[in-house]
mmCIF file of C-alpha atoms in Angstrom:
data_model
loop_
_atom_site.group_PDB
_atom_site.id
_atom_site.type_symbol
_atom_site.label_atom_id
_atom_site.label_comp_id
_atom_site.label_asym_id
_atom_site.label_seq_id
_atom_site.Cartn_x
_atom_site.Cartn_y
_atom_site.Cartn_z
ATOM 1 C CA MET A 20 21.281 18.784 -30.407
ATOM 2 C CA THR A 21 21.384 15.253 -31.808
ATOM 3 C CA LYS A 22 24.061 13.077 -33.348
ATOM 4 C CA ASN A 23 22.821 14.424 -36.673
ATOM 5 C CA GLY A 24 23.138 18.119 -35.860
ATOM 6 C CA ILE A 25 20.872 20.605 -34.134
ATOM 7 C CA LEU A 26 17.175 19.780 -34.492
ATOM 8 C CA CYS A 27 14.603 22.509 -33.925
ATOM 9 C CA GLU A 28 10.911 21.649 -33.828
ATOM 10 C CA SER A 29 8.879 24.814 -34.143
ATOM 11 C CA GLY A 30 5.550 25.744 -35.640
ATOM 12 C CA GLY A 31 4.837 22.143 -36.587
ATOM 13 C CA ARG A 32 7.983 21.739 -38.682
ATOM 14 C CA ARG A 33 11.374 20.142 -38.173
ATOM 15 C CA VAL A 34 14.516 22.094 -39.027
ATOM 16 C CA LEU A 35 17.957 20.480 -38.973
ATOM 17 C CA LEU A 36 20.855 22.906 -38.665
ATOM 18 C CA ASP A 37 24.036 21.747 -40.413
ATOM 19 C CA PRO A 38 23.068 18.058 -40.289
ATOM 20 C CA LYS A 39 25.623 15.333 -40.880
ATOM 21 C CA CYS A 40 23.077 13.574 -43.098
ATOM 22 C CA ALA A 41 20.011 15.173 -44.679
ATOM 23 C CA ASP A 42 16.639 14.068 -43.310
ATOM 24 C CA ALA A 43 13.705 13.711 -45.719
ATOM 25 C CA GLY A 44 11.303 14.775 -42.966
ATOM 26 C CA ALA A 45 13.012 18.080 -42.235
ATOM 27 C CA VAL A 46 14.254 21.292 -43.743
ATOM 28 C CA ASN A 47 18.020 20.748 -43.830
ATOM 29 C CA PHE A 48 19.884 24.038 -43.493
ATOM 30 C CA VAL A 49 23.504 24.091 -44.700
ATOM 31 C CA SER A 50 25.214 27.228 -43.425
ATOM 32 C CA HIS A 51 28.291 27.073 -45.670
ATOM 33 C CA ALA A 52 30.521 24.782 -47.700
ATOM 34 C CA HIS A 53 33.316 23.901 -45.286
ATOM 35 C CA THR A 54 33.406 20.116 -45.158
ATOM 36 C CA ASP A 55 32.652 19.936 -41.425
ATOM 37 C CA HIS A 56 29.314 21.632 -42.119
ATOM 38 C CA LEU A 57 28.295 19.708 -45.243
ATOM 39 C CA PRO A 58 26.015 16.668 -44.934
ATOM 40 C CA SER A 59 27.445 13.408 -46.216
ATOM 41 C CA GLY A 60 24.282 12.714 -48.184
ATOM 42 C CA GLY A 61 20.699 11.802 -47.413
ATOM 43 C CA ALA A 62 17.407 12.991 -48.850
ATOM 44 C CA GLY A 63 15.185 15.986 -48.295
ATOM 45 C CA THR A 64 15.140 19.704 -48.934
ATOM 46 C CA MET A 65 18.540 21.349 -48.500
ATOM 47 C CA LEU A 66 18.336 25.061 -47.814
ATOM 48 C CA SER A 67 21.478 27.091 -48.505
ATOM 49 C CA SER A 68 22.777 29.996 -50.523
ATOM 50 C CA PHE A 69 23.405 29.542 -54.250
ATOM 51 C CA GLU A 70 27.150 29.953 -53.655
ATOM 52 C CA THR A 71 27.193 27.222 -51.023
ATOM 53 C CA ARG A 72 25.471 24.850 -53.420
ATOM 54 C CA GLN A 73 28.026 25.580 -56.157
ATOM 55 C CA ILE A 74 31.041 25.194 -53.874
ATOM 56 C CA ALA A 75 29.595 22.044 -52.289
ATOM 57 C CA GLY A 76 29.254 20.590 -55.771
ATOM 58 C CA ILE A 77 32.985 20.668 -56.448
ATOM 59 C CA ARG A 78 33.552 19.225 -52.968
ATOM 60 C CA GLY A 79 31.498 16.149 -53.789
ATOM 61 C CA LEU A 80 28.032 17.041 -52.492
ATOM 62 C CA GLN A 81 25.312 17.458 -55.104
ATOM 63 C CA MET A 82 22.308 19.181 -53.538
ATOM 64 C CA LYS A 83 19.583 17.662 -55.696
ATOM 65 C CA ASP A 84 16.594 18.957 -53.759
ATOM 66 C CA HIS A 85 17.981 22.449 -53.193
ATOM 67 C CA ALA A 86 16.251 25.672 -52.194
ATOM 68 C CA HIS A 87 17.960 29.046 -51.874
ATOM 69 C CA SER A 88 14.847 30.520 -50.235
ATOM 70 C CA LEU A 89 11.808 29.232 -48.369
ATOM 71 C CA ALA A 90 8.808 31.064 -46.955
ATOM 72 C CA GLY A 91 9.295 31.817 -43.279
ATOM 73 C CA PHE A 92 13.093 31.559 -43.407
ATOM 74 C CA GLU A 93 15.624 34.375 -43.735
ATOM 75 C CA MET A 94 19.315 33.747 -44.372
ATOM 76 C CA PRO A 95 21.438 36.718 -43.234
ATOM 77 C CA ASP A 96 25.038 36.809 -44.465
ATOM 78 C CA SER A 97 27.231 35.374 -41.683
ATOM 79 C CA GLY A 98 30.451 36.905 -43.055
ATOM 80 C CA HIS A 99 32.429 33.654 -42.655
ATOM 81 C CA ILE A 100 33.215 32.621 -46.247
ATOM 82 C CA LEU A 101 31.626 33.192 -49.652
ATOM 83 C CA GLY A 102 27.987 32.123 -49.477
ATOM 84 C CA SER A 103 27.912 31.532 -45.718
ATOM 85 C CA ARG A 104 24.570 32.263 -44.102
ATOM 86 C CA GLY A 105 22.867 32.210 -40.745
ATOM 87 C CA LEU A 106 19.230 31.187 -40.427
ATOM 88 C CA LEU A 107 16.406 33.226 -38.885
ATOM 89 C CA PHE A 108 13.019 31.588 -38.381
ATOM 90 C CA ASP A 109 10.271 31.725 -35.735
ATOM 91 C CA ASP A 110 12.322 34.312 -33.785
ATOM 92 C CA ILE A 111 15.273 31.870 -33.617
ATOM 93 C CA PHE A 112 18.638 32.843 -35.098
ATOM 94 C CA TYR A 113 21.305 30.228 -35.822
ATOM 95 C CA THR A 114 24.630 31.805 -36.720
ATOM 96 C CA GLY A 115 26.455 28.881 -38.319
ATOM 97 C CA ASP A 116 30.096 30.031 -38.321
ATOM 98 C CA ILE A 117 30.088 33.806 -38.060
ATOM 99 C CA CYS A 118 32.453 36.766 -38.435
ATOM 100 C CA THR A 119 31.345 40.373 -37.933
ATOM 101 C CA ARG A 120 34.716 41.751 -39.124
ATOM 102 C CA THR A 121 35.023 42.876 -42.772
ATOM 103 C CA ARG A 122 37.939 41.183 -44.591
ATOM 104 C CA GLY A 123 38.428 42.219 -48.188
ATOM 105 C CA PHE A 124 35.494 41.022 -50.279
ATOM 106 C CA LEU A 125 33.954 39.368 -47.216
ATOM 107 C CA ARG A 126 31.710 41.838 -45.456
ATOM 108 C CA GLY A 127 30.970 41.589 -41.753
ATOM 109 C CA ALA A 128 27.923 39.534 -40.788
ATOM 110 C CA SER A 129 24.386 40.860 -40.725
ATOM 111 C CA VAL A 130 23.121 40.414 -37.157
ATOM 112 C CA PRO A 131 19.322 40.260 -36.767
ATOM 113 C CA LYS A 132 17.225 40.676 -33.646
ATOM 114 C CA CYS A 133 15.856 37.430 -32.210
ATOM 115 C CA ARG A 134 14.392 35.834 -29.088
ATOM 116 C CA VAL A 135 16.552 32.695 -29.159
ATOM 117 C CA LEU A 136 20.159 32.662 -30.382
ATOM 118 C CA ILE A 137 22.140 29.527 -31.243
ATOM 119 C CA THR A 138 25.738 30.531 -31.805
ATOM 120 C CA GLU A 139 29.130 29.028 -32.422
ATOM 121 C CA CYS A 140 31.899 30.155 -30.077
ATOM 122 C CA THR A 141 35.067 28.762 -31.646
ATOM 123 C CA PHE A 142 37.077 31.540 -30.027
ATOM 124 C CA GLY A 143 34.831 32.087 -27.013
ATOM 125 C CA MET A 144 37.603 32.818 -24.497
ATOM 126 C CA HIS A 145 39.050 36.166 -23.359
ATOM 127 C CA GLU A 146 42.499 35.353 -24.766
ATOM 128 C CA PHE A 147 41.299 35.566 -28.358
ATOM 129 C CA ALA A 148 41.460 39.159 -29.600
ATOM 130 C CA PHE A 149 42.385 39.551 -33.256
ATOM 131 C CA PRO A 150 44.142 42.568 -34.788
ATOM 132 C CA GLY A 151 42.456 44.648 -37.473
ATOM 133 C CA ILE A 152 42.977 44.010 -41.176
ATOM 134 C CA SER A 153 45.049 47.181 -41.611
ATOM 135 C CA GLU A 154 47.502 45.994 -38.946
ATOM 136 C CA ILE A 155 47.734 42.545 -40.538
ATOM 137 C CA LYS A 156 48.349 44.018 -43.995
ATOM 138 C CA GLU A 157 51.101 46.282 -42.685
ATOM 139 C CA ARG A 158 52.788 43.463 -40.809
ATOM 140 C CA VAL A 159 52.674 40.933 -43.651
ATOM 141 C CA ASN A 160 53.644 43.400 -46.389
ATOM 142 C CA GLY A 161 56.640 44.398 -44.274
ATOM 143 C CA LEU A 162 57.591 40.760 -43.808
ATOM 144 C CA ILE A 163 57.322 39.990 -47.535
ATOM 145 C CA SER A 164 59.295 43.120 -48.394
ATOM 146 C CA ASP A 165 62.120 42.076 -46.084
ATOM 147 C CA LEU A 166 62.231 38.544 -47.484
ATOM 148 C CA TYR A 167 62.055 39.803 -51.074
ATOM 149 C CA SER A 168 65.020 42.095 -50.454
ATOM 150 C CA ARG A 169 67.009 38.955 -49.654
ATOM 151 C CA GLY A 170 65.666 36.957 -52.599
ATOM 152 C CA VAL A 171 63.580 34.647 -50.414
ATOM 153 C CA PRO A 172 60.288 33.258 -51.800
ATOM 154 C CA VAL A 173 57.235 33.340 -49.544
ATOM 155 C CA ILE A 174 54.329 30.902 -49.212
ATOM 156 C CA LEU A 175 51.194 32.432 -47.675
ATOM 157 C CA MET A 176 49.087 29.636 -46.209
ATOM 158 C CA GLY A 177 45.428 29.519 -45.200
ATOM 159 C CA TYR A 178 42.431 27.215 -45.539
ATOM 160 C CA GLN A 179 41.760 26.384 -49.182
ATOM 161 C CA LEU A 180 38.199 27.744 -48.952
ATOM 162 C CA GLY A 181 37.861 31.143 -47.333
ATOM 163 C CA LYS A 182 41.233 32.179 -45.938
ATOM 164 C CA ALA A 183 43.150 31.500 -49.184
ATOM 165 C CA GLN A 184 40.853 33.819 -51.143
ATOM 166 C CA THR A 185 41.187 36.579 -48.531
ATOM 167 C CA ILE A 186 44.979 36.193 -48.632
ATOM 168 C CA THR A 187 44.939 36.349 -52.417
ATOM 169 C CA GLN A 188 42.983 39.584 -52.340
ATOM 170 C CA LEU A 189 45.057 41.195 -49.605
ATOM 171 C CA PHE A 190 48.483 40.259 -50.981
ATOM 172 C CA GLY A 191 47.919 39.427 -54.644
ATOM 173 C CA HIS A 192 49.736 42.620 -55.692
ATOM 174 C CA TRP A 193 53.086 40.899 -55.093
ATOM 175 C CA THR A 194 54.636 39.490 -58.261
ATOM 176 C CA PRO A 195 55.285 36.991 -59.512
ATOM 177 C CA LEU A 196 52.248 35.406 -57.887
ATOM 178 C CA TYR A 197 51.728 31.646 -57.948
ATOM 179 C CA LEU A 198 48.837 29.627 -56.580
ATOM 180 C CA HIS A 199 48.818 26.095 -55.278
ATOM 181 C CA ASP A 200 46.731 24.142 -57.790
ATOM 182 C CA SER A 201 43.931 23.528 -55.281
ATOM 183 C CA VAL A 202 43.760 27.231 -54.404
ATOM 184 C CA LYS A 203 43.790 28.173 -58.094
ATOM 185 C CA ALA A 204 40.744 25.946 -58.696
ATOM 186 C CA MET A 205 38.874 27.439 -55.729
ATOM 187 C CA ASN A 206 39.808 30.986 -56.741
ATOM 188 C CA ALA A 207 38.533 30.281 -60.257
ATOM 189 C CA LEU A 208 35.163 29.221 -58.846
ATOM 190 C CA HIS A 209 35.037 32.420 -56.805
ATOM 191 C CA GLY A 210 35.684 34.326 -60.031
ATOM 192 C CA LYS A 211 32.691 32.637 -61.661
ATOM 193 C CA LEU A 212 30.625 33.647 -58.634
ATOM 194 C CA GLY A 213 31.580 37.310 -59.005
ATOM 195 C CA VAL A 214 34.637 37.678 -56.760
ATOM 196 C CA ASP A 215 37.520 39.447 -58.502
ATOM 197 C CA LEU A 216 40.831 37.969 -57.358
ATOM 198 C CA ALA A 217 44.374 38.389 -58.647
ATOM 199 C CA ASP A 218 45.276 35.600 -61.049
ATOM 200 C CA GLY A 219 48.379 33.501 -60.741
ATOM 201 C CA MET A 220 49.864 30.436 -62.406
ATOM 202 C CA GLY A 221 49.296 27.089 -60.723
ATOM 203 C CA HIS A 222 52.281 25.688 -58.856
ATOM 204 C CA THR A 223 52.591 22.558 -61.014
ATOM 205 C CA GLU A 224 52.797 24.595 -64.215
ATOM 206 C CA ALA A 225 55.227 27.065 -62.647
ATOM 207 C CA LYS A 226 57.443 24.204 -61.515
ATOM 208 C CA LYS A 227 57.412 22.573 -64.975
ATOM 209 C CA ARG A 228 58.463 25.844 -66.571
ATOM 210 C CA GLY A 229 61.279 26.326 -64.082
ATOM 211 C CA LEU A 230 59.764 29.584 -62.854
ATOM 212 C CA LEU A 231 60.089 28.679 -59.192
ATOM 213 C CA GLU A 232 63.853 28.712 -59.659
ATOM 214 C CA LYS A 233 63.649 32.445 -60.377
ATOM 215 C CA ARG A 234 63.357 33.843 -56.884
ATOM 216 C CA PRO A 235 61.767 35.629 -55.082
ATOM 217 C CA TRP A 236 58.069 34.961 -55.576
ATOM 218 C CA VAL A 237 54.845 34.738 -53.552
ATOM 219 C CA MET A 238 52.594 31.678 -53.522
ATOM 220 C CA VAL A 239 49.196 31.202 -51.876
ATOM 221 C CA ALA A 240 48.693 27.640 -50.631
ATOM 222 C CA PRO A 241 46.466 25.692 -48.229
ATOM 223 C CA LEU A 242 47.522 25.542 -44.592
ATOM 224 C CA MET A 243 49.700 22.432 -44.223
ATOM 225 C CA SER A 244 51.966 20.803 -41.690
ATOM 226 C CA ALA A 245 55.714 21.415 -41.904
ATOM 227 C CA LYS A 246 55.981 17.649 -42.473
ATOM 228 C CA ASN A 247 53.897 17.823 -45.664
ATOM 229 C CA SER A 248 55.928 16.741 -48.695
ATOM 230 C CA PHE A 249 54.921 19.850 -50.675
ATOM 231 C CA VAL A 250 56.119 22.175 -47.912
ATOM 232 C CA GLN A 251 59.335 20.224 -47.454
ATOM 233 C CA GLU A 252 60.099 20.426 -51.182
ATOM 234 C CA MET A 253 59.384 24.157 -51.354
ATOM 235 C CA GLN A 254 61.673 24.782 -48.401
ATOM 236 C CA SER A 255 64.540 22.451 -49.329
ATOM 237 C CA ARG A 256 64.577 23.128 -53.077
ATOM 238 C CA TYR A 257 63.657 26.806 -53.217
ATOM 239 C CA GLY A 258 64.386 28.060 -49.695
ATOM 240 C CA ALA A 259 60.784 29.226 -49.271
ATOM 241 C CA VAL A 260 59.547 30.717 -45.995
ATOM 242 C CA THR A 261 56.024 29.846 -44.845
ATOM 243 C CA VAL A 262 53.537 32.293 -43.338
ATOM 244 C CA GLY A 263 50.398 30.752 -41.822
ATOM 245 C CA PHE A 264 47.122 32.620 -41.253
ATOM 246 C CA THR A 265 44.916 31.240 -38.461
ATOM 247 C CA GLY A 266 42.986 32.384 -35.430
ATOM 248 C CA TRP A 267 45.070 29.967 -33.359
ATOM 249 C CA ALA A 268 48.343 31.716 -34.276
ATOM 250 C CA GLU A 269 48.970 33.162 -30.816
ATOM 251 C CA SER A 270 47.102 30.629 -28.703
ATOM 252 C CA SER A 271 48.897 28.923 -25.847
ATOM 253 C CA ARG A 272 46.315 26.132 -25.936
ATOM 254 C CA VAL A 273 47.196 24.566 -29.279
ATOM 255 C CA SER A 274 50.432 24.187 -31.224
ATOM 256 C CA PHE A 275 49.062 23.666 -34.730
ATOM 257 C CA GLY A 276 48.504 27.406 -35.041
ATOM 258 C CA ARG A 277 52.274 27.858 -35.028
ATOM 259 C CA ARG A 278 53.384 25.161 -37.473
ATOM 260 C CA THR A 279 54.708 27.637 -40.051
ATOM 261 C CA ASP A 280 57.785 29.872 -39.976
ATOM 262 C CA TYR A 281 55.578 32.871 -39.191
ATOM 263 C CA SER A 282 52.009 32.809 -37.825
ATOM 264 C CA ILE A 283 49.488 35.595 -38.373
ATOM 265 C CA PRO A 284 46.275 35.815 -36.262
ATOM 266 C CA LEU A 285 43.726 36.148 -39.071
ATOM 267 C CA SER A 286 40.440 34.299 -38.640
ATOM 268 C CA ASP A 287 37.141 33.829 -40.446
ATOM 269 C CA HIS A 288 35.402 33.667 -37.057
ATOM 270 C CA CYS A 289 34.537 36.294 -34.457
ATOM 271 C CA ASP A 290 37.054 36.781 -31.683
ATOM 272 C CA PHE A 291 35.836 36.841 -28.079
ATOM 273 C CA GLY A 292 34.887 40.525 -27.961
ATOM 274 C CA GLU A 293 33.105 40.316 -31.305
ATOM 275 C CA LEU A 294 31.113 37.303 -30.120
ATOM 276 C CA VAL A 295 29.962 39.181 -27.019
ATOM 277 C CA ASP A 296 29.030 42.211 -29.114
ATOM 278 C CA MET A 297 27.135 40.018 -31.584
ATOM 279 C CA VAL A 298 25.111 38.440 -28.765
ATOM 280 C CA ARG A 299 24.220 41.868 -27.394
ATOM 281 C CA ARG A 300 23.138 43.093 -30.829
ATOM 282 C CA THR A 301 20.643 40.252 -31.225
ATOM 283 C CA GLY A 302 18.881 41.159 -27.974
ATOM 284 C CA ALA A 303 18.283 37.428 -27.416
ATOM 285 C CA GLU A 304 16.460 36.333 -24.265
ATOM 286 C CA GLN A 305 18.082 32.888 -24.410
ATOM 287 C CA VAL A 306 21.443 31.895 -25.918
ATOM 288 C CA TYR A 307 22.600 28.362 -26.723
ATOM 289 C CA THR A 308 26.267 27.806 -27.472
ATOM 290 C CA VAL A 309 27.816 25.186 -29.750
ATOM 291 C CA HIS A 310 31.298 24.473 -31.113
ATOM 292 C CA GLY A 311 34.518 25.634 -29.518
ATOM 293 C CA PHE A 312 34.482 26.953 -25.950
ATOM 294 C CA ALA A 313 30.747 26.424 -25.566
ATOM 295 C CA ALA A 314 30.617 25.939 -21.784
ATOM 296 C CA GLU A 315 33.073 28.733 -21.062
ATOM 297 C CA PHE A 316 31.308 31.241 -23.288
ATOM 298 C CA ALA A 317 27.900 30.340 -21.854
ATOM 299 C CA ALA A 318 29.266 30.871 -18.342
ATOM 300 C CA HIS A 319 30.605 34.276 -19.321
ATOM 301 C CA LEU A 320 27.246 35.326 -20.761
ATOM 302 C CA ASN A 321 25.461 34.188 -17.602
ATOM 303 C CA ASN A 322 27.877 36.295 -15.546
ATOM 304 C CA MET A 323 26.874 39.244 -17.735
ATOM 305 C CA GLY A 324 23.217 38.619 -16.939
ATOM 306 C CA ILE A 325 22.407 37.026 -20.297
ATOM 307 C CA ARG A 326 20.725 33.628 -19.950
ATOM 308 C CA ALA A 327 22.885 31.101 -21.749
ATOM 309 C CA GLN A 328 23.442 27.352 -21.907
ATOM 310 C CA SER A 329 25.898 25.120 -23.724
ATOM 311 C CA LEU A 330 24.338 22.468 -25.949
ATOM 312 C CA LEU A 331 27.360 20.253 -25.353
ATOM 313 C CA GLY A 332 27.278 18.251 -22.117
ATOM 314 C CA ASP A 333 30.299 16.657 -20.500
ATOM 315 C CA SER A 334 29.750 13.531 -22.589
ATOM 316 C CA GLY A 335 29.131 15.477 -25.774
ATOM 317 C CA SER A 336 25.362 14.969 -25.492
ATOM 318 C CA CYS A 337 22.832 17.672 -24.739
ATOM 319 C CA PRO A 338 21.252 18.336 -21.364
ATOM 320 C CA SER A 339 17.480 18.310 -21.009
ATOM 321 C CA LEU A 340 15.945 21.658 -21.810
ATOM 322 C CA GLN A 341 12.735 23.425 -20.803
ATOM 323 C CA THR A 342 12.046 25.816 -23.640
ATOM 324 C CA GLY A 343 8.984 27.627 -22.373
ATOM 325 C CA ARG A 344 7.143 26.984 -25.631
ATOM 326 C CA THR A 345 6.741 23.247 -26.163
ATOM 327 C CA GLY A 346 7.887 21.682 -22.920
ATOM 328 C CA SER A 347 10.912 19.614 -21.959
ATOM 329 C CA LEU A 348 12.678 16.937 -23.929
ATOM 330 C CA PRO A 349 14.516 13.778 -22.925
ATOM 331 C CA GLN A 350 18.259 14.119 -22.666
ATOM 332 C CA GLY A 351 20.169 13.766 -25.937
ATOM 333 C CA THR A 352 17.218 14.237 -28.276
ATOM 334 C CA SER A 353 16.120 17.389 -30.035
ATOM 335 C CA ARG A 354 15.689 21.005 -29.042
ATOM 336 C CA ARG A 355 12.256 22.567 -29.442
ATOM 337 C CA PHE A 356 12.048 26.337 -29.628
#
């Protein structure tokens, strides 16, 4: 792992996994269009799904030298957001961000067999165990029903890309339905890419028409702090209640997962048990962990008898690594598989 992402040198070629800046001398794989996985620019071939390229475009990244397929590379669906992919090449599988749980139009990830697995472990601790979609739907529909019976409007909040579209699909049957303008734009792009979502008026238009005064209603909005001016206006002017959807909802480690009136543990990532199951399904001989609880998850896998190593050292750099195929590398450089 380098300062510019994970570099794999295999079969005489260089492959950068979710680089911060594209490298003209490498195949630059972009797993999905969340901003923390998009390169800031650079030159060179960018390999991603068609959907990722389209979404990245409206987020400011134009993939000029784009490929949605290359010989020797497979891109299994990672189930994270629309267009998210893992990368399988030379018996190496990189998950990107992954979710094996089906959520509405998002199907659970395809998990291939591999020799070497490089996986995220955002929720790689025992404490993270997420409820099923049916349980979440029952809980949230009951909550909305109770608030509606008292004339209270509800704002359902999740990340603008990914969670907001899942929320729209799961709870878009409530009327009237309004969408924060940013969510409406992202939902519209999903519609163009073949995802059928309930339509709703943008919040600015609804406000201009005085429709927000006619309570109750449901709105889908990005996840924001209670101090955000939009949230404060919705609460003070309309008496709206906020419901946040995040994998951190019940975590004792962080507080931002509970910054809404109600917090629902819905995530676009695997929980701990799903991560372990995913690793087993790959049959990998060697696992490298990145993102989240990388050291803790690697330790757990080693205790299970699965050889694993975090790619994040104490200083954030990578330890030296003997791969068994191309020899060792100096600390903090690339990983050769």
